[in-house]
Amino acid sequence: MAHIDYFFSTLSPFTYLAGSGLEDIATRHGATITYKPLDIIALFPRTGGISPKDRHVSRMEYRLQELRRSGVKTAMPINLKPAHWPTNAAPSSYAIIAAQAAGTGDVGGLVQSFLRAVWAEEKQIADDDVVRACLEENGFDPALADSGLLTGAETYASNLEEAVNRGVFGAPFYITDGDERFWGHDRLVDLDAHLSGKL
């Protein structure tokens, strides 16, 4: 059975624009997914990147154009300047880690709930009420927001270290069993082709 390690950030607009693409591909190929939320702002300087706010204006402008175009192509609503971005991604990430460990609901749906909250719904994903609501709507006990704090913090930190060691430098980032790496929502078609044995 194929497996995919999925490194992402709940702050990443391109992770949002991936939608349920990864889950659809995994279902098609009978693959499993391990969700690995990480601190994308800490990842950038460790892997040769620059935080969006510190990039040259030409890169900032291009990024906004690319986000707008990608929103149209994926038919996903996106606010290019959301009210609560950037924010503290740790609470949402801890909740995802706890939810994955609990295994009782839809982890992929939970990830998308947080991303949609930021990029389409103008919600503050650092707020406890938002975290609990996202957990509940995807079949998880809202109390995971509290009970998973210690393990969440440890795993969140270790996900960052693992990402650096495995060549991850952005989000979304997908790594298959054979260390085949795919970066970006627009590489899902390549991931699909790889799992099909065509690439």
PDB file of N, CA and C in Angstrom, residues 4-19 22-23 33-44 85 89-100 106-116 118-119 125 155-164 166 168-175 182-185 188:
ATOM      1  N   ILE A   4       1.824   8.435   1.848  1.00  0.00           N
ATOM      2  CA  ILE A   4       2.228   9.811   1.573  1.00  0.00           C
ATOM      3  C   ILE A   4       2.385  10.566   2.886  1.00  0.00           C
ATOM      4  N   ASP A   5       3.544  11.150   3.092  1.00  0.00           N
ATOM      5  CA  ASP A   5       3.743  12.068   4.208  1.00  0.00           C
ATOM      6  C   ASP A   5       3.427  13.467   3.691  1.00  0.00           C
ATOM      7  N   TYR A   6       2.519  14.123   4.370  1.00  0.00           N
ATOM      8  CA  TYR A   6       1.973  15.397   3.911  1.00  0.00           C
ATOM      9  C   TYR A   6       2.391  16.504   4.866  1.00  0.00           C
ATOM     10  N   PHE A   7       3.323  17.338   4.423  1.00  0.00           N
ATOM     11  CA  PHE A   7       3.786  18.470   5.217  1.00  0.00           C
ATOM     12  C   PHE A   7       3.054  19.731   4.749  1.00  0.00           C
ATOM     13  N   PHE A   8       2.503  20.476   5.688  1.00  0.00           N
ATOM     14  CA  PHE A   8       1.682  21.624   5.321  1.00  0.00           C
ATOM     15  C   PHE A   8       1.595  22.603   6.494  1.00  0.00           C
ATOM     16  N   SER A   9       1.034  23.760   6.199  1.00  0.00           N
ATOM     17  CA  SER A   9       0.775  24.760   7.230  1.00  0.00           C
ATOM     18  C   SER A   9      -0.671  25.202   7.134  1.00  0.00           C
ATOM     19  N   THR A  10      -1.305  25.406   8.263  1.00  0.00           N
ATOM     20  CA  THR A  10      -2.687  25.900   8.269  1.00  0.00           C
ATOM     21  C   THR A  10      -2.755  27.385   7.920  1.00  0.00           C
ATOM     22  N   LEU A  11      -1.607  27.993   7.647  1.00  0.00           N
ATOM     23  CA  LEU A  11      -1.558  29.389   7.196  1.00  0.00           C
ATOM     24  C   LEU A  11      -1.353  29.500   5.692  1.00  0.00           C
ATOM     25  N   SER A  12      -1.073  28.401   5.027  1.00  0.00           N
ATOM     26  CA  SER A  12      -0.657  28.426   3.625  1.00  0.00           C
ATOM     27  C   SER A  12      -1.826  28.523   2.652  1.00  0.00           C
ATOM     28  N   PRO A  13      -1.876  29.583   1.837  1.00  0.00           N
ATOM     29  CA  PRO A  13      -2.962  29.694   0.869  1.00  0.00           C
ATOM     30  C   PRO A  13      -2.891  28.618  -0.206  1.00  0.00           C
ATOM     31  N   PHE A  14      -1.681  28.187  -0.535  1.00  0.00           N
ATOM     32  CA  PHE A  14      -1.551  27.162  -1.570  1.00  0.00           C
ATOM     33  C   PHE A  14      -1.976  25.791  -1.037  1.00  0.00           C
ATOM     34  N   THR A  15      -1.813  25.580   0.258  1.00  0.00           N
ATOM     35  CA  THR A  15      -2.359  24.363   0.874  1.00  0.00           C
ATOM     36  C   THR A  15      -3.882  24.409   0.822  1.00  0.00           C
ATOM     37  N   TYR A  16      -4.448  25.574   1.094  1.00  0.00           N
ATOM     38  CA  TYR A  16      -5.902  25.734   0.972  1.00  0.00           C
ATOM     39  C   TYR A  16      -6.371  25.405  -0.439  1.00  0.00           C
ATOM     40  N   LEU A  17      -5.658  25.921  -1.441  1.00  0.00           N
ATOM     41  CA  LEU A  17      -6.067  25.740  -2.828  1.00  0.00           C
ATOM     42  C   LEU A  17      -5.912  24.298  -3.313  1.00  0.00           C
ATOM     43  N   ALA A  18      -5.199  23.470  -2.549  1.00  0.00           N
ATOM     44  CA  ALA A  18      -5.110  22.043  -2.890  1.00  0.00           C
ATOM     45  C   ALA A  18      -6.451  21.347  -2.649  1.00  0.00           C
ATOM     46  N   GLY A  19      -7.295  21.965  -1.836  1.00  0.00           N
ATOM     47  CA  GLY A  19      -8.614  21.392  -1.567  1.00  0.00           C
ATOM     48  C   GLY A  19      -8.508  19.972  -1.048  1.00  0.00           C
ATOM     49  N   LEU A  22      -5.455  15.850  -2.445  1.00  0.00           N
ATOM     50  CA  LEU A  22      -4.615  14.778  -1.921  1.00  0.00           C
ATOM     51  C   LEU A  22      -5.464  13.607  -1.467  1.00  0.00           C
ATOM     52  N   GLU A  23      -6.529  13.893  -0.750  1.00  0.00           N
ATOM     53  CA  GLU A  23      -7.397  12.819  -0.254  1.00  0.00           C
ATOM     54  C   GLU A  23      -8.041  12.053  -1.410  1.00  0.00           C
ATOM     55  N   ILE A  33      -2.227   8.405   4.363  1.00  0.00           N
ATOM     56  CA  ILE A  33      -1.643   9.745   4.519  1.00  0.00           C
ATOM     57  C   ILE A  33      -1.284   9.969   5.989  1.00  0.00           C
ATOM     58  N   THR A  34      -0.105  10.500   6.225  1.00  0.00           N
ATOM     59  CA  THR A  34       0.233  11.011   7.556  1.00  0.00           C
ATOM     60  C   THR A  34       0.306  12.526   7.444  1.00  0.00           C
ATOM     61  N   TYR A  35      -0.546  13.200   8.195  1.00  0.00           N
ATOM     62  CA  TYR A  35      -0.621  14.659   8.179  1.00  0.00           C
ATOM     63  C   TYR A  35       0.416  15.235   9.128  1.00  0.00           C
ATOM     64  N   LYS A  36       1.255  16.148   8.611  1.00  0.00           N
ATOM     65  CA  LYS A  36       2.359  16.691   9.391  1.00  0.00           C
ATOM     66  C   LYS A  36       2.351  18.228   9.346  1.00  0.00           C
ATOM     67  N   PRO A  37       1.475  18.841  10.128  1.00  0.00           N
ATOM     68  CA  PRO A  37       1.479  20.308  10.181  1.00  0.00           C
ATOM     69  C   PRO A  37       2.793  20.819  10.756  1.00  0.00           C
ATOM     70  N   LEU A  38       3.256  21.936  10.212  1.00  0.00           N
ATOM     71  CA  LEU A  38       4.534  22.482  10.677  1.00  0.00           C
ATOM     72  C   LEU A  38       4.494  24.005  10.683  1.00  0.00           C
ATOM     73  N   ASP A  39       5.512  24.574  11.321  1.00  0.00           N
ATOM     74  CA  ASP A  39       5.659  26.026  11.412  1.00  0.00           C
ATOM     75  C   ASP A  39       6.344  26.518  10.145  1.00  0.00           C
ATOM     76  N   ILE A  40       5.574  26.976   9.190  1.00  0.00           N
ATOM     77  CA  ILE A  40       6.110  27.367   7.883  1.00  0.00           C
ATOM     78  C   ILE A  40       7.007  28.595   7.982  1.00  0.00           C
ATOM     79  N   ILE A  41       6.702  29.497   8.900  1.00  0.00           N
ATOM     80  CA  ILE A  41       7.518  30.702   9.050  1.00  0.00           C
ATOM     81  C   ILE A  41       8.913  30.343   9.567  1.00  0.00           C
ATOM     82  N   ALA A  42       8.989  29.319  10.437  1.00  0.00           N
ATOM     83  CA  ALA A  42      10.293  28.851  10.921  1.00  0.00           C
ATOM     84  C   ALA A  42      11.010  28.035   9.855  1.00  0.00           C
ATOM     85  N   LEU A  43      10.254  27.369   8.983  1.00  0.00           N
ATOM     86  CA  LEU A  43      10.855  26.538   7.939  1.00  0.00           C
ATOM     87  C   LEU A  43      11.600  27.372   6.894  1.00  0.00           C
ATOM     88  N   PHE A  44      11.017  28.496   6.478  1.00  0.00           N
ATOM     89  CA  PHE A  44      11.584  29.281   5.381  1.00  0.00           C
ATOM     90  C   PHE A  44      13.063  29.620   5.565  1.00  0.00           C
ATOM     91  N   TRP A  85      -4.566  36.950   9.084  1.00  0.00           N
ATOM     92  CA  TRP A  85      -3.354  36.325   8.541  1.00  0.00           C
ATOM     93  C   TRP A  85      -2.261  37.363   8.485  1.00  0.00           C
ATOM     94  N   ALA A  89      -0.456  29.663  14.190  1.00  0.00           N
ATOM     95  CA  ALA A  89      -0.934  28.402  13.616  1.00  0.00           C
ATOM     96  C   ALA A  89      -0.865  27.234  14.593  1.00  0.00           C
ATOM     97  N   ALA A  90      -0.244  27.443  15.739  1.00  0.00           N
ATOM     98  CA  ALA A  90      -0.048  26.331  16.673  1.00  0.00           C
ATOM     99  C   ALA A  90      -1.355  25.691  17.164  1.00  0.00           C
ATOM    100  N   PRO A  91      -2.363  26.462  17.624  1.00  0.00           N
ATOM    101  CA  PRO A  91      -3.580  25.806  18.124  1.00  0.00           C
ATOM    102  C   PRO A  91      -4.259  24.901  17.089  1.00  0.00           C
ATOM    103  N   SER A  92      -4.367  25.368  15.860  1.00  0.00           N
ATOM    104  CA  SER A  92      -4.991  24.542  14.821  1.00  0.00           C
ATOM    105  C   SER A  92      -4.123  23.327  14.509  1.00  0.00           C
ATOM    106  N   SER A  93      -2.825  23.507  14.508  1.00  0.00           N
ATOM    107  CA  SER A  93      -1.913  22.401  14.215  1.00  0.00           C
ATOM    108  C   SER A  93      -1.960  21.350  15.319  1.00  0.00           C
ATOM    109  N   TYR A  94      -1.989  21.796  16.571  1.00  0.00           N
ATOM    110  CA  TYR A  94      -2.092  20.851  17.690  1.00  0.00           C
ATOM    111  C   TYR A  94      -3.394  20.052  17.590  1.00  0.00           C
ATOM    112  N   ALA A  95      -4.476  20.733  17.197  1.00  0.00           N
ATOM    113  CA  ALA A  95      -5.763  20.055  17.071  1.00  0.00           C
ATOM    114  C   ALA A  95      -5.713  18.985  15.993  1.00  0.00           C
ATOM    115  N   ILE A  96      -5.050  19.272  14.876  1.00  0.00           N
ATOM    116  CA  ILE A  96      -4.921  18.288  13.797  1.00  0.00           C
ATOM    117  C   ILE A  96      -4.111  17.093  14.266  1.00  0.00           C
ATOM    118  N   ILE A  97      -3.033  17.349  14.980  1.00  0.00           N
ATOM    119  CA  ILE A  97      -2.191  16.267  15.502  1.00  0.00           C
ATOM    120  C   ILE A  97      -2.986  15.389  16.459  1.00  0.00           C
ATOM    121  N   ALA A  98      -3.743  16.011  17.365  1.00  0.00           N
ATOM    122  CA  ALA A  98      -4.562  15.246  18.314  1.00  0.00           C
ATOM    123  C   ALA A  98      -5.660  14.472  17.602  1.00  0.00           C
ATOM    124  N   ALA A  99      -6.267  15.095  16.586  1.00  0.00           N
ATOM    125  CA  ALA A  99      -7.341  14.441  15.844  1.00  0.00           C
ATOM    126  C   ALA A  99      -6.823  13.229  15.086  1.00  0.00           C
ATOM    127  N   GLN A 100      -5.651  13.368  14.486  1.00  0.00           N
ATOM    128  CA  GLN A 100      -5.072  12.233  13.756  1.00  0.00           C
ATOM    129  C   GLN A 100      -4.803  11.069  14.701  1.00  0.00           C
ATOM    130  N   ASP A 106     -12.691  12.912  10.269  1.00  0.00           N
ATOM    131  CA  ASP A 106     -12.135  13.202   8.958  1.00  0.00           C
ATOM    132  C   ASP A 106     -10.978  14.201   9.098  1.00  0.00           C
ATOM    133  N   VAL A 107      -9.740  13.698   9.100  1.00  0.00           N
ATOM    134  CA  VAL A 107      -8.581  14.578   9.293  1.00  0.00           C
ATOM    135  C   VAL A 107      -8.410  15.514   8.100  1.00  0.00           C
ATOM    136  N   GLY A 108      -8.566  14.986   6.896  1.00  0.00           N
ATOM    137  CA  GLY A 108      -8.454  15.838   5.711  1.00  0.00           C
ATOM    138  C   GLY A 108      -9.478  16.955   5.721  1.00  0.00           C
ATOM    139  N   GLY A 109     -10.686  16.635   6.135  1.00  0.00           N
ATOM    140  CA  GLY A 109     -11.732  17.641   6.243  1.00  0.00           C
ATOM    141  C   GLY A 109     -11.405  18.677   7.289  1.00  0.00           C
ATOM    142  N   LEU A 110     -10.787  18.247   8.384  1.00  0.00           N
ATOM    143  CA  LEU A 110     -10.388  19.169   9.454  1.00  0.00           C
ATOM    144  C   LEU A 110      -9.336  20.152   8.951  1.00  0.00           C
ATOM    145  N   VAL A 111      -8.345  19.635   8.239  1.00  0.00           N
ATOM    146  CA  VAL A 111      -7.309  20.502   7.677  1.00  0.00           C
ATOM    147  C   VAL A 111      -7.948  21.559   6.781  1.00  0.00           C
ATOM    148  N   GLN A 112      -8.841  21.134   5.907  1.00  0.00           N
ATOM    149  CA  GLN A 112      -9.491  22.078   5.006  1.00  0.00           C
ATOM    150  C   GLN A 112     -10.379  23.068   5.758  1.00  0.00           C
ATOM    151  N   SER A 113     -10.985  22.638   6.845  1.00  0.00           N
ATOM    152  CA  SER A 113     -11.813  23.544   7.647  1.00  0.00           C
ATOM    153  C   SER A 113     -11.001  24.714   8.183  1.00  0.00           C
ATOM    154  N   PHE A 114      -9.814  24.414   8.682  1.00  0.00           N
ATOM    155  CA  PHE A 114      -8.949  25.477   9.194  1.00  0.00           C
ATOM    156  C   PHE A 114      -8.493  26.399   8.072  1.00  0.00           C
ATOM    157  N   LEU A 115      -8.095  25.820   6.953  1.00  0.00           N
ATOM    158  CA  LEU A 115      -7.628  26.617   5.823  1.00  0.00           C
ATOM    159  C   LEU A 115      -8.748  27.494   5.254  1.00  0.00           C
ATOM    160  N   ARG A 116      -9.922  26.910   5.127  1.00  0.00           N
ATOM    161  CA  ARG A 116     -11.080  27.665   4.624  1.00  0.00           C
ATOM    162  C   ARG A 116     -11.433  28.799   5.581  1.00  0.00           C
ATOM    163  N   VAL A 118      -9.422  30.558   7.366  1.00  0.00           N
ATOM    164  CA  VAL A 118      -8.502  31.672   7.145  1.00  0.00           C
ATOM    165  C   VAL A 118      -8.768  32.369   5.820  1.00  0.00           C
ATOM    166  N   TRP A 119      -8.808  31.581   4.736  1.00  0.00           N
ATOM    167  CA  TRP A 119      -8.741  32.138   3.389  1.00  0.00           C
ATOM    168  C   TRP A 119     -10.084  32.434   2.749  1.00  0.00           C
ATOM    169  N   ILE A 125      -8.202  31.386  13.377  1.00  0.00           N
ATOM    170  CA  ILE A 125      -7.985  29.982  13.755  1.00  0.00           C
ATOM    171  C   ILE A 125      -7.148  29.820  15.019  1.00  0.00           C
ATOM    172  N   THR A 155       5.006  17.210  18.808  1.00  0.00           N
ATOM    173  CA  THR A 155       4.943  16.710  17.435  1.00  0.00           C
ATOM    174  C   THR A 155       5.106  17.835  16.431  1.00  0.00           C
ATOM    175  N   TYR A 156       4.519  18.979  16.727  1.00  0.00           N
ATOM    176  CA  TYR A 156       4.630  20.151  15.850  1.00  0.00           C
ATOM    177  C   TYR A 156       6.104  20.525  15.671  1.00  0.00           C
ATOM    178  N   ALA A 157       6.852  20.521  16.760  1.00  0.00           N
ATOM    179  CA  ALA A 157       8.281  20.835  16.699  1.00  0.00           C
ATOM    180  C   ALA A 157       9.047  19.753  15.949  1.00  0.00           C
ATOM    181  N   SER A 158       8.723  18.496  16.194  1.00  0.00           N
ATOM    182  CA  SER A 158       9.439  17.415  15.516  1.00  0.00           C
ATOM    183  C   SER A 158       9.093  17.356  14.033  1.00  0.00           C
ATOM    184  N   ASN A 159       7.877  17.763  13.666  1.00  0.00           N
ATOM    185  CA  ASN A 159       7.521  17.818  12.242  1.00  0.00           C
ATOM    186  C   ASN A 159       8.412  18.803  11.494  1.00  0.00           C
ATOM    187  N   LEU A 160       8.715  19.928  12.132  1.00  0.00           N
ATOM    188  CA  LEU A 160       9.592  20.924  11.516  1.00  0.00           C
ATOM    189  C   LEU A 160      10.986  20.345  11.300  1.00  0.00           C
ATOM    190  N   GLU A 161      11.521  19.679  12.318  1.00  0.00           N
ATOM    191  CA  GLU A 161      12.856  19.101  12.192  1.00  0.00           C
ATOM    192  C   GLU A 161      12.874  18.023  11.110  1.00  0.00           C
ATOM    193  N   GLU A 162      11.844  17.193  11.086  1.00  0.00           N
ATOM    194  CA  GLU A 162      11.757  16.151  10.064  1.00  0.00           C
ATOM    195  C   GLU A 162      11.682  16.771   8.675  1.00  0.00           C
ATOM    196  N   ALA A 163      10.901  17.823   8.544  1.00  0.00           N
ATOM    197  CA  ALA A 163      10.758  18.494   7.249  1.00  0.00           C
ATOM    198  C   ALA A 163      12.107  19.005   6.753  1.00  0.00           C
ATOM    199  N   VAL A 164      12.843  19.673   7.617  1.00  0.00           N
ATOM    200  CA  VAL A 164      14.155  20.195   7.236  1.00  0.00           C
ATOM    201  C   VAL A 164      15.072  19.057   6.797  1.00  0.00           C
ATOM    202  N   ARG A 166      14.292  16.184   5.587  1.00  0.00           N
ATOM    203  CA  ARG A 166      13.824  15.419   4.427  1.00  0.00           C
ATOM    204  C   ARG A 166      13.672  16.261   3.161  1.00  0.00           C
ATOM    205  N   VAL A 168      12.068  19.268   2.744  1.00  0.00           N
ATOM    206  CA  VAL A 168      10.848  20.074   2.596  1.00  0.00           C
ATOM    207  C   VAL A 168      11.220  21.544   2.743  1.00  0.00           C
ATOM    208  N   PHE A 169      10.697  22.403   1.858  1.00  0.00           N
ATOM    209  CA  PHE A 169      11.020  23.826   1.937  1.00  0.00           C
ATOM    210  C   PHE A 169       9.816  24.733   1.734  1.00  0.00           C
ATOM    211  N   GLY A 170       8.631  24.164   1.584  1.00  0.00           N
ATOM    212  CA  GLY A 170       7.422  24.959   1.408  1.00  0.00           C
ATOM    213  C   GLY A 170       6.200  24.110   1.672  1.00  0.00           C
ATOM    214  N   ALA A 171       5.035  24.667   1.392  1.00  0.00           N
ATOM    215  CA  ALA A 171       3.785  23.947   1.629  1.00  0.00           C
ATOM    216  C   ALA A 171       2.768  24.305   0.549  1.00  0.00           C
ATOM    217  N   PRO A 172       1.986  23.305   0.150  1.00  0.00           N
ATOM    218  CA  PRO A 172       1.976  21.913   0.590  1.00  0.00           C
ATOM    219  C   PRO A 172       3.129  21.120  -0.022  1.00  0.00           C
ATOM    220  N   PHE A 173       3.565  20.100   0.695  1.00  0.00           N
ATOM    221  CA  PHE A 173       4.693  19.278   0.265  1.00  0.00           C
ATOM    222  C   PHE A 173       4.350  17.823   0.534  1.00  0.00           C
ATOM    223  N   TYR A 174       4.498  16.989  -0.505  1.00  0.00           N
ATOM    224  CA  TYR A 174       4.109  15.583  -0.421  1.00  0.00           C
ATOM    225  C   TYR A 174       5.329  14.711  -0.675  1.00  0.00           C
ATOM    226  N   ILE A 175       5.547  13.703   0.176  1.00  0.00           N
ATOM    227  CA  ILE A 175       6.665  12.773   0.004  1.00  0.00           C
ATOM    228  C   ILE A 175       6.119  11.350   0.011  1.00  0.00           C
ATOM    229  N   PHE A 182       7.044  16.196  -3.997  1.00  0.00           N
ATOM    230  CA  PHE A 182       6.193  17.058  -4.814  1.00  0.00           C
ATOM    231  C   PHE A 182       5.842  18.299  -3.997  1.00  0.00           C
ATOM    232  N   TRP A 183       6.101  19.467  -4.558  1.00  0.00           N
ATOM    233  CA  TRP A 183       5.852  20.731  -3.846  1.00  0.00           C
ATOM    234  C   TRP A 183       4.797  21.531  -4.591  1.00  0.00           C
ATOM    235  N   GLY A 184       3.753  21.892  -3.883  1.00  0.00           N
ATOM    236  CA  GLY A 184       2.746  22.781  -4.430  1.00  0.00           C
ATOM    237  C   GLY A 184       1.444  22.100  -4.805  1.00  0.00           C
ATOM    238  N   HIS A 185       0.364  22.841  -4.669  1.00  0.00           N
ATOM    239  CA  HIS A 185      -0.953  22.297  -5.016  1.00  0.00           C
ATOM    240  C   HIS A 185      -1.042  21.951  -6.494  1.00  0.00           C
ATOM    241  N   LEU A 188      -0.132  18.158  -7.676  1.00  0.00           N
ATOM    242  CA  LEU A 188      -0.947  16.990  -7.334  1.00  0.00           C
ATOM    243  C   LEU A 188      -1.146  16.074  -8.532  1.00  0.00           C
TER     244      LEU A 188
END
